[in-house]
Coordinates of C-alpha atoms in Angstrom, one line a residue:
M1 CA 0.0 0.0 0.0
N2 CA 2.4 2.6 -1.3
T3 CA -0.2 4.4 -3.4
F4 CA -2.4 7.3 -2.5
G5 CA -5.5 8.5 -4.3
Q6 CA -8.2 7.2 -6.8
I7 CA -7.8 9.4 -9.9
F8 CA -4.9 11.6 -8.9
R9 CA -2.6 8.8 -7.7
L10 CA 0.8 9.0 -6.0
T11 CA 3.0 5.9 -5.7
T12 CA 6.2 6.5 -3.6
F13 CA 9.5 4.7 -3.2
G14 CA 12.7 5.1 -1.3
E15 CA 14.2 5.0 2.2
S16 CA 15.8 7.6 4.5
H17 CA 19.4 6.5 3.9
G18 CA 18.9 4.8 0.5
E19 CA 20.0 6.2 -2.8
A20 CA 16.9 8.4 -3.3
I21 CA 13.3 9.2 -2.5
G22 CA 10.9 9.3 -5.4
G23 CA 7.5 8.7 -6.9
V24 CA 5.2 8.5 -9.8
V25 CA 2.1 10.7 -10.1
D26 CA -0.6 9.3 -12.3
G27 CA -3.8 11.2 -13.2
M28 CA -2.3 14.7 -13.4
P29 CA -4.6 16.6 -15.8
A30 CA -3.0 17.5 -19.1
G31 CA -2.1 21.1 -20.0
I32 CA -1.3 22.4 -16.5
P33 CA 1.7 24.8 -16.5
I34 CA 4.4 23.0 -14.5
D35 CA 6.4 25.6 -12.4
L36 CA 9.5 23.7 -11.4
K37 CA 10.7 26.6 -9.3
F38 CA 7.4 26.5 -7.3
I39 CA 7.8 22.7 -6.8
Q40 CA 11.3 23.2 -5.5
Q41 CA 10.2 26.0 -3.2
E42 CA 7.6 23.6 -1.7
L43 CA 10.4 21.1 -1.1
N44 CA 12.6 23.7 0.4
R45 CA 9.9 24.4 3.0
R46 CA 10.1 20.8 4.1
R47 CA 13.9 20.6 3.8
P48 CA 16.1 19.9 6.9
G49 CA 18.6 22.4 8.2
Q50 CA 16.3 25.4 7.9
S51 CA 16.9 26.8 11.4
S52 CA 18.2 26.1 14.9
I53 CA 14.9 24.4 15.8
T54 CA 15.1 21.8 13.0
T55 CA 17.5 18.9 12.3
S56 CA 20.9 19.9 11.2
R57 CA 21.0 17.4 8.4
Q58 CA 22.0 19.3 5.2
E59 CA 20.2 18.0 2.1
P60 CA 19.6 20.1 -1.0
D61 CA 16.5 18.0 -1.8
Q62 CA 16.7 18.9 -5.5
V63 CA 13.9 17.4 -7.4
E64 CA 14.3 15.9 -10.9
L65 CA 11.2 15.5 -13.1
L66 CA 11.7 12.4 -15.3
S67 CA 8.6 12.3 -17.4
G68 CA 5.1 13.6 -18.0
V69 CA 6.1 17.2 -18.7
F70 CA 6.7 18.7 -22.2
D71 CA 7.2 22.3 -23.2
G72 CA 6.5 23.3 -19.6
V73 CA 3.1 21.7 -19.3
S74 CA 1.8 18.4 -18.1
T75 CA 1.1 15.9 -20.8
G76 CA -1.5 13.8 -18.9
C77 CA 1.0 10.9 -18.8
P78 CA 2.6 9.7 -15.5
I79 CA 5.0 12.2 -13.9
G80 CA 8.0 10.4 -12.5
F81 CA 10.4 12.2 -10.2
I82 CA 13.4 11.6 -7.9
V83 CA 15.1 13.4 -5.1
R84 CA 18.6 12.0 -4.3
N85 CA 19.9 11.5 -0.7
T86 CA 23.3 13.1 -0.4
N87 CA 23.9 13.7 3.4
Q88 CA 23.3 10.4 5.1
H89 CA 25.2 9.7 8.4
S90 CA 24.2 6.0 8.6
G91 CA 26.9 5.3 11.2
D92 CA 24.9 7.4 13.7
Y93 CA 22.4 4.5 13.8
D94 CA 24.9 1.6 14.3
N95 CA 24.0 1.3 18.0
M96 CA 20.3 0.9 17.1
R97 CA 20.8 -2.0 14.7
E98 CA 19.6 -4.6 17.2
L99 CA 17.4 -2.4 19.4
F100 CA 13.8 -1.2 19.2
R101 CA 13.6 2.5 19.6
P102 CA 10.7 3.6 21.9
S103 CA 7.6 4.8 20.0
H104 CA 9.2 4.2 16.6
A105 CA 8.1 1.8 14.0
D106 CA 11.1 -0.5 14.6
Y107 CA 9.2 -3.2 16.5
T108 CA 6.1 -3.2 14.3
Y109 CA 8.1 -3.3 11.1
Y110 CA 10.2 -6.1 12.4
I111 CA 7.2 -8.1 13.5
K112 CA 5.4 -7.5 10.1
Y113 CA 8.4 -8.1 7.7
G114 CA 10.9 -10.0 9.8
T115 CA 13.5 -7.4 8.9
R116 CA 14.0 -3.7 9.0
D117 CA 16.3 -0.9 7.9
H118 CA 17.7 0.6 11.1
R119 CA 19.3 3.6 9.3
G120 CA 17.1 6.5 10.2
G121 CA 14.0 4.3 10.2
G122 CA 14.3 3.4 6.6
R123 CA 10.9 3.4 4.9
S124 CA 9.2 4.6 8.1
S125 CA 11.2 7.8 8.2
A126 CA 9.6 11.2 7.8
R127 CA 12.0 11.8 5.0
I128 CA 9.5 9.8 2.8
T129 CA 7.2 12.8 2.9
I130 CA 9.5 14.4 0.3
S131 CA 7.4 12.5 -2.3
R132 CA 4.2 13.8 -0.9
C133 CA 5.5 17.4 -1.1
V134 CA 6.4 17.0 -4.8
A135 CA 3.0 15.5 -5.6
G136 CA 1.3 18.1 -3.4
A137 CA 3.0 20.9 -5.3
L138 CA 1.7 19.4 -8.6
A139 CA -1.8 19.2 -7.1
K140 CA -1.5 22.8 -6.0
L141 CA -0.6 23.9 -9.6
A142 CA -3.7 22.1 -10.8
L143 CA -5.9 23.5 -8.1
K144 CA -4.7 27.0 -8.8
Q145 CA -6.4 26.8 -12.2
L146 CA -9.6 26.2 -10.3
G147 CA -9.2 29.0 -7.8
I148 CA -8.7 26.6 -4.9
Q149 CA -6.0 27.4 -2.4
V150 CA -4.6 25.3 0.4
Q151 CA -2.7 26.8 3.4
A152 CA -1.6 25.5 6.7
Y153 CA 0.2 27.0 9.8
T154 CA 1.5 26.0 13.2
S155 CA -1.3 26.9 15.7
Q156 CA 0.1 25.2 18.8
V157 CA 3.4 24.0 20.2
G158 CA 3.2 22.4 23.6
D159 CA 0.8 24.5 25.7
I160 CA 1.4 27.7 23.6
A161 CA -1.7 28.0 21.3
L162 CA -3.5 30.4 19.0
E163 CA -7.2 30.9 19.0
H164 CA -9.1 28.4 16.8
D165 CA -10.5 31.1 14.6
Y166 CA -8.1 31.3 11.7
K167 CA -9.8 34.5 10.4
K168 CA -8.3 36.4 13.3
Y169 CA -4.8 36.1 11.8
D170 CA -2.9 37.5 8.8
L171 CA -1.9 34.2 7.2
S172 CA 0.6 35.9 4.9
L173 CA 2.9 36.1 8.0
T174 CA 3.1 32.3 8.3
E175 CA 6.4 32.1 6.4
T176 CA 8.1 35.0 8.2
N177 CA 9.4 32.9 11.1
A178 CA 11.0 29.6 11.7
V179 CA 8.0 27.9 13.3
R180 CA 5.5 28.9 10.6
C181 CA 3.1 30.7 12.9
P182 CA 1.1 33.7 11.7
D183 CA 1.2 35.4 15.1
P184 CA 4.7 36.9 15.5
E185 CA 4.5 37.2 19.3
K186 CA 3.3 33.6 19.8
A187 CA 5.8 32.4 17.2
Q188 CA 8.7 33.7 19.3
Q189 CA 7.3 32.0 22.4
M190 CA 7.0 28.7 20.5
I191 CA 10.6 29.0 19.2
R192 CA 11.9 29.7 22.7
L193 CA 10.0 26.6 24.0
I194 CA 11.4 24.4 21.2
E195 CA 14.9 25.7 22.0
E196 CA 14.5 24.9 25.7
V197 CA 13.2 21.4 24.9
K198 CA 16.1 20.8 22.5
A199 CA 18.6 21.9 25.1
D200 CA 17.2 19.2 27.4
G201 CA 17.6 16.5 24.8
D202 CA 13.8 16.2 24.6
T203 CA 11.1 16.9 22.1
I204 CA 7.7 18.6 21.9
G205 CA 4.5 18.2 19.9
G206 CA 1.7 20.5 18.7
V207 CA -1.0 21.3 16.2
I208 CA -1.2 22.4 12.6
T209 CA -4.3 24.1 11.3
G210 CA -5.2 23.8 7.6
I211 CA -7.6 25.9 5.5
I212 CA -8.9 25.2 2.0
T213 CA -10.6 28.1 0.3
G214 CA -12.4 28.3 -3.0
C215 CA -13.4 24.6 -2.9
P216 CA -16.7 24.1 -4.8
S217 CA -19.7 22.4 -3.3
G218 CA -20.5 18.8 -4.1
L219 CA -17.1 17.1 -3.5
G220 CA -17.4 13.9 -1.5
E221 CA -19.5 10.8 -1.3
P222 CA -22.6 10.2 0.8
E223 CA -21.5 7.0 2.6
S224 CA -18.1 5.5 2.0
G225 CA -15.7 8.2 0.7
K226 CA -16.9 11.1 2.8
L227 CA -14.7 14.1 2.1
H228 CA -13.8 14.7 5.8
A229 CA -13.0 11.0 6.2
A230 CA -10.6 11.2 3.2
L231 CA -8.9 14.3 4.6
G232 CA -8.7 12.6 8.0
S233 CA -7.1 9.5 6.4
A234 CA -4.7 11.6 4.5
M235 CA -3.6 13.5 7.6
L236 CA -3.4 10.4 9.8
S237 CA -1.0 8.8 7.2
I238 CA 1.6 11.5 8.0
N239 CA 4.4 10.5 10.3
A240 CA 3.8 11.5 14.0
V241 CA 0.1 12.5 13.5
K242 CA -2.1 11.4 16.4
G243 CA -5.3 13.2 15.8
F244 CA -7.6 15.0 13.3
E245 CA -10.6 17.2 13.6
Y246 CA -12.5 19.5 11.2
G247 CA -14.9 22.4 11.7
E248 CA -15.5 23.0 15.4
G249 CA -14.3 19.5 16.1
F250 CA -14.1 18.4 19.8
A251 CA -14.7 22.0 20.9
G252 CA -18.3 21.8 19.6
V253 CA -19.4 19.0 21.9
S254 CA -20.0 21.4 24.8
Q255 CA -22.4 23.5 22.8
R256 CA -26.1 23.0 21.9
G257 CA -27.4 22.4 18.5
S258 CA -28.9 25.9 18.4
Q259 CA -25.4 27.2 18.8
Q260 CA -23.8 24.8 16.3
N261 CA -26.2 24.7 13.4
D262 CA -25.2 26.6 10.3
I263 CA -28.3 28.5 9.2
F264 CA -28.9 28.7 5.4
I265 CA -29.3 32.1 3.8
V266 CA -29.3 33.5 0.3
G267 CA -26.1 35.3 -0.5
N268 CA -25.3 38.4 -2.5
D269 CA -25.1 36.4 -5.7
S270 CA -28.5 34.7 -5.0
A271 CA -26.7 31.4 -4.2
V272 CA -27.4 29.4 -1.1
T273 CA -24.8 29.9 1.7
T274 CA -24.7 29.8 5.5
E275 CA -24.4 32.4 8.1
T276 CA -21.7 30.5 10.0
N277 CA -19.3 27.7 9.3
H278 CA -19.2 25.5 12.4
S279 CA -19.4 22.5 10.0
G280 CA -16.0 23.3 8.5
G281 CA -17.2 23.4 4.9
I282 CA -18.4 19.8 4.9
Q283 CA -21.9 18.5 5.6
G284 CA -23.0 14.9 5.1
G285 CA -19.5 14.1 3.9
I286 CA -19.8 16.5 0.9
S287 CA -18.3 20.0 0.6
N288 CA -20.8 22.9 0.8
G289 CA -18.7 25.7 -0.7
Q290 CA -17.6 27.2 2.5
D291 CA -14.0 27.3 3.7
I292 CA -12.8 23.8 4.8
Y293 CA -10.8 24.1 8.0
F294 CA -9.2 21.4 10.1
R295 CA -6.6 20.7 12.8
V296 CA -3.9 18.0 12.9
A297 CA -2.2 16.9 16.2
F298 CA 1.4 15.8 16.1
K299 CA 3.1 13.9 18.9
P300 CA 6.5 14.8 20.2
V301 CA 9.3 13.4 18.0
A302 CA 10.1 9.9 19.3
T303 CA 13.9 10.2 19.1
L304 CA 15.3 11.7 22.3
L305 CA 18.9 12.6 22.8
R306 CA 18.9 11.1 26.3
P307 CA 19.0 7.6 27.7
Q308 CA 15.8 5.5 27.4
Q309 CA 15.1 1.9 28.4
T310 CA 14.2 -0.4 25.6
V311 CA 14.4 -4.1 24.5
G312 CA 16.6 -5.6 21.8
I313 CA 15.9 -8.2 19.1
D314 CA 17.3 -10.8 21.5
G315 CA 14.5 -9.9 24.0
K316 CA 16.9 -8.5 26.6
T317 CA 16.3 -5.1 28.3
T318 CA 18.9 -2.5 27.7
T319 CA 19.4 1.3 27.6
L320 CA 19.5 3.2 24.3
T321 CA 21.0 6.7 23.9
A322 CA 20.2 8.0 20.4
R323 CA 22.8 9.8 18.3
G324 CA 22.5 11.8 15.1
R325 CA 20.5 14.8 13.8
H326 CA 16.9 15.0 14.8
D327 CA 14.1 17.5 15.0
P328 CA 13.1 18.6 18.5
C329 CA 9.7 19.5 17.1
V330 CA 8.2 18.3 13.8
L331 CA 5.7 21.1 13.4
P332 CA 7.7 23.7 11.3
R333 CA 8.6 21.1 8.6
A334 CA 5.3 19.4 8.7
V335 CA 3.3 22.4 7.6
P336 CA 4.0 21.9 3.9
V337 CA 3.3 18.1 4.3
V338 CA -0.2 18.9 5.7
E339 CA -0.8 21.2 2.7
A340 CA 0.4 18.6 0.3
M341 CA -1.9 15.9 1.6
A342 CA -4.9 18.3 1.6
A343 CA -4.2 19.5 -2.0
M344 CA -3.9 15.9 -3.3
T345 CA -7.1 14.9 -1.5
I346 CA -9.1 17.8 -2.9
L347 CA -7.8 17.4 -6.5
D348 CA -8.5 13.7 -6.4
Y349 CA -12.1 14.3 -5.2
Y350 CA -12.6 17.0 -7.8
L351 CA -11.4 14.8 -10.6
F352 CA -13.5 11.9 -9.3
A353 CA -16.6 14.2 -9.2
K354 CA -16.0 15.1 -12.8
S355 CA -15.7 11.4 -13.8
T356 CA -19.0 10.5 -12.3
K357 CA -21.1 13.1 -14.3
L358 CA -22.1 13.0 -17.9

């Protein structure tokens, strides 16, 4: 199961310390202008070594498009791509060859496959999200033609949180700081917290908020294939994600229906719309034309630069002290990954909706 999507499909390959990460995108509409500079910029947002609060691994993450593009536009044929690994320090993981790292996929991969790549987690590494960012950038280029925009930002690190209402912030400020938070003051607080945690050899988690604007009504299926379920599945497939909510989410359970219901009205263009958007742009599993907004919870990074008790392949208890270059907080580099998964999901459902109508 290395393929995502129904019509717009991404199949990925590669390992953290292998030769390269790559993928094949099938179902990309023909005639879409392919802005290679934009795709590279999206990868750069995910790239390691961006600041003092991310891993110090230095990778250019230069994407090479191998097929499916001619004269600067998509041909409708599969788009193959590759990003070569150039800065692996595999020796940093030698002491983990026979040990199961706490809260990693080491044990489950070993039980499932009978073998595992101990170098940086191999296939379970977050470096695999490179392929998602490339495909997500392609999806964004297609969505741009439809007037659909996807944006995400860090809304919480530890107990430092923004208000849930994304409309209270200037989202253009998201890329102006290392943590990718649109509130400059809160951003500095988040950065200081991550630096403190890093100095302790520890890690911290948080929340990323995503917003999809310009999405037409009618995307999604009435039973299996609900749009919010697809978004949730996409987000929960990202490394370190532990939770997903859309609209008011869990906060809405303390209110009454009279407070939560989105009342229908006739808008300025005589189209049906709603006074409020507690539903988060999706009702009955189908988009209603309002902004789709959601929140994704990320756990603290599992690799700690401090001793932890664990068990080895031989079944004996031991102590593991991790080495290497690791993120003290995944949030800053996960923002573009959340955007990529949302963009692929929306484009896939848009193309599927078109294919089911005469």
